[in-house]
Amino acid sequence: MVFGRESRFVDLHRSTWVEIDLNAIAYNINTIKNKMPNHTKVIAVVKADGYGHGSIPVAKKALDSGAEALAVALLEEALELRDAGITAPILVLGWVPPASAIIAAEQNITLTFFQQEWIQQVNTYSFTKPLKLHLKLDSGMGRIGIRTEEELHAILYALNKNSSIYLTGVYTHFATADEPESTYFDVQKKRFERGLSLLQDNWNGNLDIHIGNSASAIRLPEGMYNYIRFGIAMYGLYPSKAVKEQGDIELKQAFSLHSQLVHVKQIQAGDSISYGCTYTAKKEEWIGTIPIGYGDGWLRKMQGFSILINGKRMPIVGRICMDQTMVRLDRAYPVETKVTFIGHQNDAFIPMDEVSEYAETINYEIPCVINKRIPRIYKGL
Ligand SMILES: *Cc1c(COP(=O)(O)O)cnc(C)c1O
């Protein structure tokens, strides 16, 4: 895909688009790398289509900018990256059916495992290429991973049975790394350290060790072992307010959302706008119509939020429809005037955090729900 208004109109009829600034992604990776010791490398987390930014261009840029490996949630997501010609190490963070281990091995995709029955099933397959596995320890997230010493011993016992299967890493995930209070984080860290030392007592061989997501890496850059799993902050978004305030790091938001006015009209006092007539003009007003709606993932809840036109905030009025949204203008503007929902316009800026706060959710969710109906256009490819 090409960046730029002119080229965009060559193949697009719709004037609503997401712009992804890949240079911001490179900047954020460099910024975190500069905070960490040299032995700690970056796994760029590009699950859920790169948090809605586009997994392939983000992965390529991340690898060009100093990331060493990639992580995704699903095997499908890893295969998509391989199909795009990406040869870097890829770790699948979620559970994969045992039978899928064969394709993972063929494609040199590392899987996460944590069940004895799973490894016993996988042991029965014959592989033509090595299968690499990372063991997941559940130190308190309560999602996936082994929780006891017994499980660890049982898994290690089952592991030696197929010479094509290699344990290459071990990791855990924190539940509260983004919170100001660190008691539970410390408990999890201790549990992981204990699990790790038991593992190392019973296993010789090099292991990639990783515990940190963005929040942990920002808060504890020296304590991250071999890798961090760098997700939200790579996209230039802070994992939480606490991390933004306490963590000494400057990030650049990569995602912005834009459209255009497609209709502009004057209405009279008493005239209403959109379904349910929830907005009625008190005086003569200019109203603009924008081709975006909840069918694109621009949530209905965003009614009343302000967006940028001509570098100024203007309120969304009336209900947001499936494909269209109305805005109250401070004067008449020509059709095709640019509208910005998220990101920079002239000197003004709408941060992702302001959108997610208004929608009563976290910043992670917003780019994920702005769906594929809105094309992503890349700057810095
Ligand atoms: C999504 C995910 C990450 C990335 O977390 P961020 O908060 O986005 O940095 C890291 N590790 C695991 C296991 C994940 O599922």
GROMACS .gro file of C-alpha atoms and ligand atoms in nm:
model
  396
    1MET     CA    1   0.000   0.000   0.000
    2VAL     CA    2   0.114   0.350  -0.073
    3PHE     CA    3   0.098   0.651   0.147
    4GLY     CA    4  -0.045   0.976   0.024
    5ARG     CA    5  -0.372   1.134  -0.063
    6GLU     CA    6  -0.322   1.126  -0.438
    7SER     CA    7  -0.217   0.764  -0.464
    8ARG     CA    8  -0.487   0.666  -0.218
    9PHE     CA    9  -0.757   0.785  -0.453
   10VAL     CA   10  -0.621   0.572  -0.734
   11ASP     CA   11  -0.760   0.256  -0.579
   12LEU     CA   12  -0.993   0.377  -0.304
   13HIS     CA   13  -1.333   0.531  -0.339
   14ARG     CA   14  -1.393   0.574   0.027
   15SER     CA   15  -1.243   0.874   0.202
   16THR     CA   16  -1.188   0.720   0.544
   17TRP     CA   17  -0.850   0.576   0.631
   18VAL     CA   18  -0.613   0.478   0.909
   19GLU     CA   19  -0.258   0.606   0.877
   20ILE     CA   20   0.017   0.401   1.041
   21ASP     CA   21   0.343   0.584   1.099
   22LEU     CA   22   0.598   0.302   1.089
   23ASN     CA   23   0.875   0.546   1.183
   24ALA     CA   24   0.702   0.587   1.519
   25ILE     CA   25   0.726   0.207   1.564
   26ALA     CA   26   1.099   0.218   1.487
   27TYR     CA   27   1.139   0.507   1.731
   28ASN     CA   28   0.957   0.324   2.013
   29ILE     CA   29   1.171   0.012   1.967
   30ASN     CA   30   1.490   0.218   1.976
   31THR     CA   31   1.370   0.401   2.283
   32ILE     CA   32   1.308   0.083   2.485
   33LYS     CA   33   1.630  -0.079   2.361
   34ASN     CA   34   1.826   0.221   2.485
   35LYS     CA   35   1.681   0.168   2.835
   36MET     CA   36   1.772  -0.201   2.858
   37PRO     CA   37   2.103  -0.382   2.892
   38ASN     CA   38   2.246  -0.515   2.563
   39HIS     CA   39   2.166  -0.878   2.638
   40THR     CA   40   1.792  -0.807   2.649
   41LYS     CA   41   1.640  -0.834   2.304
   42VAL     CA   42   1.300  -0.738   2.169
   43ILE     CA   43   1.021  -0.970   2.061
   44ALA     CA   44   0.775  -0.752   1.868
   45VAL     CA   45   0.422  -0.862   1.958
   46VAL     CA   46   0.205  -0.842   1.645
   47LYS     CA   47  -0.095  -1.053   1.744
   48ALA     CA   48  -0.446  -0.946   1.640
   49ASP     CA   49  -0.307  -0.807   1.315
   50GLY     CA   50  -0.053  -0.599   1.498
   51TYR     CA   51  -0.307  -0.460   1.746
   52GLY     CA   52  -0.506  -0.349   1.442
   53HIS     CA   53  -0.207  -0.170   1.286
   54GLY     CA   54  -0.130  -0.443   1.028
   55SER     CA   55   0.092  -0.733   1.138
   56ILE     CA   56   0.303  -0.768   0.822
   57PRO     CA   57   0.423  -0.407   0.773
   58VAL     CA   58   0.466  -0.365   1.149
   59ALA     CA   59   0.663  -0.691   1.177
   60LYS     CA   60   0.890  -0.596   0.887
   61LYS     CA   61   0.954  -0.250   1.025
   62ALA     CA   62   1.012  -0.385   1.377
   63LEU     CA   63   1.269  -0.637   1.250
   64ASP     CA   64   1.442  -0.364   1.047
   65SER     CA   65   1.450  -0.145   1.358
   66GLY     CA   66   1.619  -0.381   1.601
   67ALA     CA   67   1.355  -0.633   1.708
   68GLU     CA   68   1.498  -0.988   1.699
   69ALA     CA   69   1.181  -1.196   1.695
   70LEU     CA   70   0.802  -1.181   1.668
   71ALA     CA   71   0.516  -1.310   1.878
   72VAL     CA   72   0.152  -1.374   1.787
   73ALA     CA   73  -0.143  -1.536   1.964
   74LEU     CA   74  -0.246  -1.789   1.699
   75LEU     CA   75  -0.066  -2.028   1.465
   76GLU     CA   76  -0.270  -1.876   1.178
   77GLU     CA   77  -0.115  -1.538   1.257
   78ALA     CA   78   0.235  -1.688   1.247
   79LEU     CA   79   0.167  -1.860   0.913
   80GLU     CA   80   0.051  -1.530   0.767
   81LEU     CA   81   0.389  -1.378   0.855
   82ARG     CA   82   0.576  -1.674   0.702
   83ASP     CA   83   0.363  -1.644   0.386
   84ALA     CA   84   0.474  -1.280   0.367
   85GLY     CA   85   0.835  -1.401   0.349
   86ILE     CA   86   0.932  -1.321   0.707
   87THR     CA   87   1.199  -1.567   0.828
   88ALA     CA   88   1.266  -1.426   1.178
   89PRO     CA   89   1.186  -1.640   1.485
   90ILE     CA   90   0.814  -1.640   1.567
   91LEU     CA   91   0.662  -1.749   1.898
   92VAL     CA   92   0.294  -1.842   1.927
   93LEU     CA   93   0.176  -1.729   2.272
   94GLY     CA   94  -0.153  -1.920   2.284
   95TRP     CA   95  -0.252  -2.287   2.296
   96VAL     CA   96  -0.229  -2.473   1.966
   97PRO     CA   97  -0.389  -2.815   1.901
   98PRO     CA   98  -0.123  -3.090   1.924
   99ALA     CA   99  -0.180  -3.194   1.560
  100SER     CA  100  -0.082  -2.842   1.448
  101ALA     CA  101   0.270  -2.896   1.584
  102ILE     CA  102   0.364  -3.061   1.253
  103ILE     CA  103   0.301  -2.749   1.048
  104ALA     CA  104   0.465  -2.534   1.317
  105ALA     CA  105   0.783  -2.743   1.289
  106GLU     CA  106   0.778  -2.729   0.909
  107GLN     CA  107   0.751  -2.350   0.920
  108ASN     CA  108   1.004  -2.305   1.203
  109ILE     CA  109   0.742  -2.153   1.431
  110THR     CA  110   0.801  -2.187   1.806
  111LEU     CA  111   0.502  -2.303   2.009
  112THR     CA  112   0.405  -2.244   2.371
  113PHE     CA  113   0.320  -2.553   2.576
  114PHE     CA  114   0.223  -2.629   2.934
  115GLN     CA  115   0.027  -2.957   2.938
  116GLN     CA  116   0.168  -3.305   2.989
  117GLU     CA  117  -0.102  -3.466   2.767
  118TRP     CA  118  -0.015  -3.216   2.494
  119ILE     CA  119   0.352  -3.310   2.487
  120GLN     CA  120   0.266  -3.682   2.508
  121GLN     CA  121   0.044  -3.645   2.199
  122VAL     CA  122   0.307  -3.443   2.012
  123ASN     CA  123   0.572  -3.703   2.102
  124THR     CA  124   0.387  -3.957   1.885
  125TYR     CA  125   0.440  -3.756   1.564
  126SER     CA  126   0.742  -3.786   1.342
  127PHE     CA  127   0.890  -3.455   1.240
  128THR     CA  128   1.110  -3.379   0.941
  129LYS     CA  129   1.227  -3.055   1.102
  130PRO     CA  130   1.287  -2.970   1.468
  131LEU     CA  131   0.993  -2.853   1.677
  132LYS     CA  132   1.088  -2.568   1.914
  133LEU     CA  133   0.889  -2.512   2.230
  134HIS     CA  134   0.871  -2.251   2.503
  135LEU     CA  135   0.736  -2.365   2.837
  136LYS     CA  136   0.480  -2.133   2.997
  137LEU     CA  137   0.477  -2.094   3.374
  138ASP     CA  138   0.161  -1.956   3.533
  139SER     CA  139   0.304  -1.749   3.815
  140GLY     CA  140  -0.027  -1.585   3.895
  141MET     CA  141  -0.196  -1.461   3.578
  142GLY     CA  142  -0.428  -1.763   3.597
  143ARG     CA  143  -0.464  -1.796   3.221
  144ILE     CA  144  -0.232  -2.063   3.079
  145GLY     CA  145   0.084  -2.229   3.209
  146ILE     CA  146   0.196  -2.483   3.464
  147ARG     CA  147   0.141  -2.393   3.828
  148THR     CA  148   0.316  -2.662   4.032
  149GLU     CA  149   0.647  -2.840   4.076
  150GLU     CA  150   0.474  -3.174   4.002
  151GLU     CA  151   0.356  -3.046   3.666
  152LEU     CA  152   0.708  -2.926   3.589
  153HIS     CA  153   0.862  -3.265   3.663
  154ALA     CA  154   0.594  -3.450   3.466
  155ILE     CA  155   0.647  -3.225   3.165
  156LEU     CA  156   1.025  -3.257   3.178
  157TYR     CA  157   0.991  -3.634   3.201
  158ALA     CA  158   0.766  -3.638   2.892
  159LEU     CA  159   1.000  -3.405   2.703
  160ASN     CA  160   1.289  -3.644   2.645
  161LYS     CA  161   1.091  -3.889   2.436
  162ASN     CA  162   1.114  -3.742   2.085
  163SER     CA  163   1.452  -3.634   1.951
  164SER     CA  164   1.297  -3.378   1.713
  165ILE     CA  165   1.143  -3.178   1.996
  166TYR     CA  166   1.349  -2.905   2.163
  167LEU     CA  167   1.276  -2.695   2.468
  168THR     CA  168   1.424  -2.359   2.371
  169GLY     CA  169   1.261  -2.118   2.613
  170VAL     CA  170   1.062  -2.054   2.928
  171TYR     CA  171   0.842  -1.762   3.021
  172THR     CA  172   0.564  -1.615   3.231
  173HIS     CA  173   0.323  -1.322   3.212
  174PHE     CA  174   0.237  -1.063   3.478
  175ALA     CA  175  -0.117  -0.969   3.575
  176THR     CA  176  -0.044  -0.632   3.734
  177ALA     CA  177   0.271  -0.496   3.569
  178ASP     CA  178   0.078  -0.184   3.467
  179GLU     CA  179  -0.048  -0.102   3.817
  180PRO     CA  180   0.116   0.143   4.059
  181GLU     CA  181   0.124  -0.114   4.342
  182SER     CA  182   0.391  -0.384   4.292
  183THR     CA  183   0.320  -0.643   4.565
  184TYR     CA  184   0.154  -0.898   4.337
  185PHE     CA  185   0.410  -0.836   4.063
  186ASP     CA  186   0.685  -0.919   4.315
  187VAL     CA  187   0.502  -1.238   4.421
  188GLN     CA  188   0.478  -1.349   4.059
  189LYS     CA  189   0.842  -1.267   3.996
  190LYS     CA  190   0.949  -1.477   4.297
  191ARG     CA  191   0.734  -1.770   4.181
  192PHE     CA  192   0.885  -1.749   3.836
  193GLU     CA  193   1.239  -1.737   3.975
  194ARG     CA  194   1.165  -2.049   4.179
  195GLY     CA  195   1.017  -2.231   3.876
  196LEU     CA  196   1.312  -2.125   3.665
  197SER     CA  197   1.570  -2.252   3.910
  198LEU     CA  198   1.389  -2.588   3.938
  199LEU     CA  199   1.384  -2.609   3.562
  200GLN     CA  200   1.753  -2.523   3.534
  201ASP     CA  201   1.838  -2.785   3.799
  202ASN     CA  202   1.671  -3.051   3.587
  203TRP     CA  203   1.747  -2.932   3.238
  204ASN     CA  204   2.072  -2.855   3.066
  205GLY     CA  205   2.057  -2.663   2.745
  206ASN     CA  206   2.022  -2.300   2.658
  207LEU     CA  207   1.689  -2.142   2.731
  208ASP     CA  208   1.547  -1.810   2.615
  209ILE     CA  209   1.399  -1.657   2.926
  210HIS     CA  210   1.137  -1.382   2.910
  211ILE     CA  211   0.894  -1.237   3.159
  212GLY     CA  212   0.817  -0.884   3.051
  213ASN     CA  213   0.545  -0.718   2.848
  214SER     CA  214   0.564  -0.343   2.775
  215ALA     CA  215   0.471  -0.237   3.127
  216SER     CA  216   0.730  -0.462   3.294
  217ALA     CA  217   1.000  -0.358   3.048
  218ILE     CA  218   0.936   0.010   3.109
  219ARG     CA  219   0.932  -0.032   3.486
  220LEU     CA  220   1.210  -0.283   3.528
  221PRO     CA  221   1.435  -0.258   3.221
  222GLU     CA  222   1.729  -0.425   3.400
  223GLY     CA  223   1.533  -0.731   3.515
  224MET     CA  224   1.407  -0.869   3.187
  225TYR     CA  225   1.640  -1.166   3.119
  226ASN     CA  226   1.693  -1.239   2.742
  227TYR     CA  227   1.385  -1.087   2.583
  228ILE     CA  228   1.092  -0.857   2.635
  229ARG     CA  229   0.759  -0.917   2.465
  230PHE     CA  230   0.700  -0.565   2.346
  231GLY     CA  231   0.342  -0.496   2.243
  232ILE     CA  232   0.140  -0.186   2.322
  233ALA     CA  233   0.436   0.048   2.378
  234MET     CA  234   0.583  -0.046   2.039
  235TYR     CA  235   0.268   0.109   1.891
  236GLY     CA  236   0.338   0.421   2.097
  237LEU     CA  237   0.066   0.368   2.356
  238TYR     CA  238   0.125   0.352   2.731
  239PRO     CA  239   0.009   0.032   2.904
  240SER     CA  240  -0.163   0.247   3.171
  241LYS     CA  241  -0.167   0.590   3.331
  242ALA     CA  242   0.058   0.462   3.610
  243VAL     CA  243   0.322   0.347   3.362
  244LYS     CA  244   0.298   0.675   3.173
  245GLU     CA  245   0.351   0.873   3.492
  246GLN     CA  246   0.608   0.651   3.666
  247GLY     CA  247   0.798   0.510   3.372
  248ASP     CA  248   1.055   0.745   3.229
  249ILE     CA  249   0.990   0.689   2.859
  250GLU     CA  250   0.867   0.899   2.568
  251LEU     CA  251   0.660   0.710   2.308
  252LYS     CA  252   0.519   0.812   1.970
  253GLN     CA  253   0.167   0.704   1.874
  254ALA     CA  254   0.173   0.530   1.535
  255PHE     CA  255  -0.201   0.511   1.467
  256SER     CA  256  -0.421   0.791   1.337
  257LEU     CA  257  -0.773   0.784   1.193
  258HIS     CA  258  -0.899   1.029   0.934
  259SER     CA  259  -1.191   1.093   0.706
  260GLN     CA  260  -1.355   1.377   0.518
  261LEU     CA  261  -1.674   1.575   0.525
  262VAL     CA  262  -1.899   1.435   0.252
  263HIS     CA  263  -2.194   1.666   0.312
  264VAL     CA  264  -2.230   2.009   0.475
  265LYS     CA  265  -2.559   2.185   0.545
  266GLN     CA  266  -2.719   2.451   0.759
  267ILE     CA  267  -3.003   2.354   0.993
  268GLN     CA  268  -3.249   2.572   1.185
  269ALA     CA  269  -3.335   2.596   1.555
  270GLY     CA  270  -3.554   2.295   1.639
  271ASP     CA  271  -3.413   2.069   1.365
  272SER     CA  272  -3.291   1.726   1.484
  273ILE     CA  273  -3.004   1.501   1.380
  274SER     CA  274  -2.990   1.120   1.339
  275TYR     CA  275  -3.182   0.823   1.483
  276GLY     CA  276  -3.396   0.892   1.787
  277CYS     CA  277  -3.359   1.271   1.745
  278THR     CA  278  -3.120   1.280   2.042
  279TYR     CA  279  -2.975   1.611   1.923
  280THR     CA  280  -3.182   1.920   1.842
  281ALA     CA  281  -3.029   2.252   1.732
  282LYS     CA  282  -3.103   2.551   1.955
  283LYS     CA  283  -3.013   2.798   1.680
  284GLU     CA  284  -2.897   2.804   1.320
  285GLU     CA  285  -2.603   2.561   1.288
  286TRP     CA  286  -2.372   2.403   1.032
  287ILE     CA  287  -2.369   2.023   1.032
  288GLY     CA  288  -2.118   1.799   0.855
  289THR     CA  289  -2.165   1.431   0.765
  290ILE     CA  290  -1.865   1.193   0.777
  291PRO     CA  291  -1.858   0.844   0.623
  292ILE     CA  292  -1.761   0.638   0.930
  293GLY     CA  293  -1.972   0.455   1.186
  294TYR     CA  294  -1.998   0.165   1.425
  295GLY     CA  295  -1.981  -0.073   1.127
  296ASP     CA  296  -1.618   0.038   1.103
  297GLY     CA  297  -1.559   0.003   1.476
  298TRP     CA  298  -1.608   0.373   1.543
  299LEU     CA  299  -1.819   0.296   1.848
  300ARG     CA  300  -2.171   0.426   1.899
  301LYS     CA  301  -2.053   0.524   2.245
  302MET     CA  302  -1.842   0.801   2.085
  303GLN     CA  303  -2.151   1.023   2.046
  304GLY     CA  304  -2.061   1.360   2.203
  305PHE     CA  305  -1.683   1.314   2.159
  306SER     CA  306  -1.493   1.594   1.980
  307ILE     CA  307  -1.296   1.548   1.659
  308LEU     CA  308  -1.063   1.772   1.459
  309ILE     CA  309  -1.154   1.983   1.158
  310ASN     CA  310  -0.932   2.270   1.049
  311GLY     CA  311  -0.719   2.197   1.357
  312LYS     CA  312  -1.014   2.266   1.590
  313ARG     CA  313  -1.232   2.044   1.808
  314MET     CA  314  -1.593   1.998   1.693
  315PRO     CA  315  -1.852   1.777   1.867
  316ILE     CA  316  -2.014   1.465   1.725
  317VAL     CA  317  -2.390   1.529   1.742
  318GLY     CA  318  -2.675   1.280   1.731
  319ARG     CA  319  -2.642   0.903   1.726
  320ILE     CA  320  -2.353   0.744   1.542
  321CYS     CA  321  -2.496   0.529   1.260
  322MET     CA  322  -2.349   0.211   1.110
  323ASP     CA  323  -2.174   0.401   0.828
  324GLN     CA  324  -2.211   0.771   0.903
  325THR     CA  325  -2.148   1.024   1.180
  326MET     CA  326  -2.257   1.386   1.206
  327VAL     CA  327  -2.056   1.673   1.351
  328ARG     CA  328  -2.146   2.030   1.446
  329LEU     CA  329  -1.923   2.273   1.256
  330ASP     CA  330  -1.822   2.625   1.362
  331ARG     CA  331  -1.889   2.745   1.006
  332ALA     CA  332  -1.940   2.611   0.655
  333TYR     CA  333  -1.656   2.392   0.519
  334PRO     CA  334  -1.621   2.251   0.169
  335VAL     CA  335  -1.703   1.885   0.101
  336GLU     CA  336  -1.381   1.676   0.123
  337THR     CA  337  -1.242   1.880   0.414
  338LYS     CA  338  -1.021   1.652   0.626
  339VAL     CA  339  -1.154   1.522   0.958
  340THR     CA  340  -0.930   1.359   1.222
  341PHE     CA  341  -1.075   1.124   1.483
  342ILE     CA  342  -0.748   1.001   1.637
  343GLY     CA  343  -0.401   1.153   1.602
  344HIS     CA  344  -0.252   1.479   1.477
  345GLN     CA  345  -0.412   1.745   1.263
  346ASN     CA  346  -0.217   2.070   1.218
  347ASP     CA  347  -0.100   2.153   1.573
  348ALA     CA  348  -0.386   1.972   1.742
  349PHE     CA  349  -0.375   1.614   1.868
  350ILE     CA  350  -0.630   1.356   1.981
  351PRO     CA  351  -0.440   1.087   2.173
  352MET     CA  352  -0.566   0.728   2.162
  353ASP     CA  353  -0.598   0.747   2.540
  354GLU     CA  354  -0.860   1.019   2.514
  355VAL     CA  355  -1.068   0.802   2.281
  356SER     CA  356  -1.038   0.493   2.501
  357GLU     CA  357  -1.121   0.688   2.817
  358TYR     CA  358  -1.431   0.831   2.653
  359ALA     CA  359  -1.529   0.479   2.540
  360GLU     CA  360  -1.462   0.354   2.896
  361THR     CA  361  -1.207   0.099   2.783
  362ILE     CA  362  -0.828   0.063   2.747
  363ASN     CA  363  -0.623   0.202   2.459
  364TYR     CA  364  -0.539  -0.156   2.342
  365GLU     CA  365  -0.899  -0.214   2.241
  366ILE     CA  366  -0.955   0.087   2.014
  367PRO     CA  367  -0.718   0.005   1.721
  368CYS     CA  368  -0.826  -0.362   1.746
  369VAL     CA  369  -1.194  -0.277   1.700
  370ILE     CA  370  -1.139  -0.026   1.418
  371ASN     CA  371  -1.187  -0.296   1.162
  372LYS     CA  372  -1.063  -0.393   0.817
  373ARG     CA  373  -1.338  -0.196   0.650
  374ILE     CA  374  -1.107   0.101   0.701
  375PRO     CA  375  -0.789   0.064   0.494
  376ARG     CA  376  -0.451   0.107   0.661
  377ILE     CA  377  -0.212   0.337   0.480
  378TYR     CA  378   0.157   0.324   0.572
  379LYS     CA  379   0.411   0.600   0.618
  380GLY     CA  380   0.777   0.500   0.646
  381LEU     CA  381   0.751   0.164   0.466
  382LIG     C1  382  -0.013  -0.958   2.437
  382LIG     C2  383   0.096  -1.015   2.518
  382LIG     C3  384   0.212  -0.939   2.541
  382LIG     C4  385   0.227  -0.795   2.501
  382LIG     O1  386   0.175  -0.713   2.604
  382LIG     P1  387   0.179  -0.555   2.597
  382LIG     O2  388   0.114  -0.511   2.722
  382LIG     O3  389   0.097  -0.518   2.477
  382LIG     O4  390   0.319  -0.514   2.583
  382LIG     C5  391   0.316  -1.003   2.605
  382LIG     N1  392   0.305  -1.131   2.647
  382LIG     C6  393   0.195  -1.205   2.628
  382LIG     C7  394   0.190  -1.344   2.678
  382LIG     C8  395   0.085  -1.147   2.565
  382LIG     O5  396  -0.026  -1.220   2.548
   0.00000   0.00000   0.00000
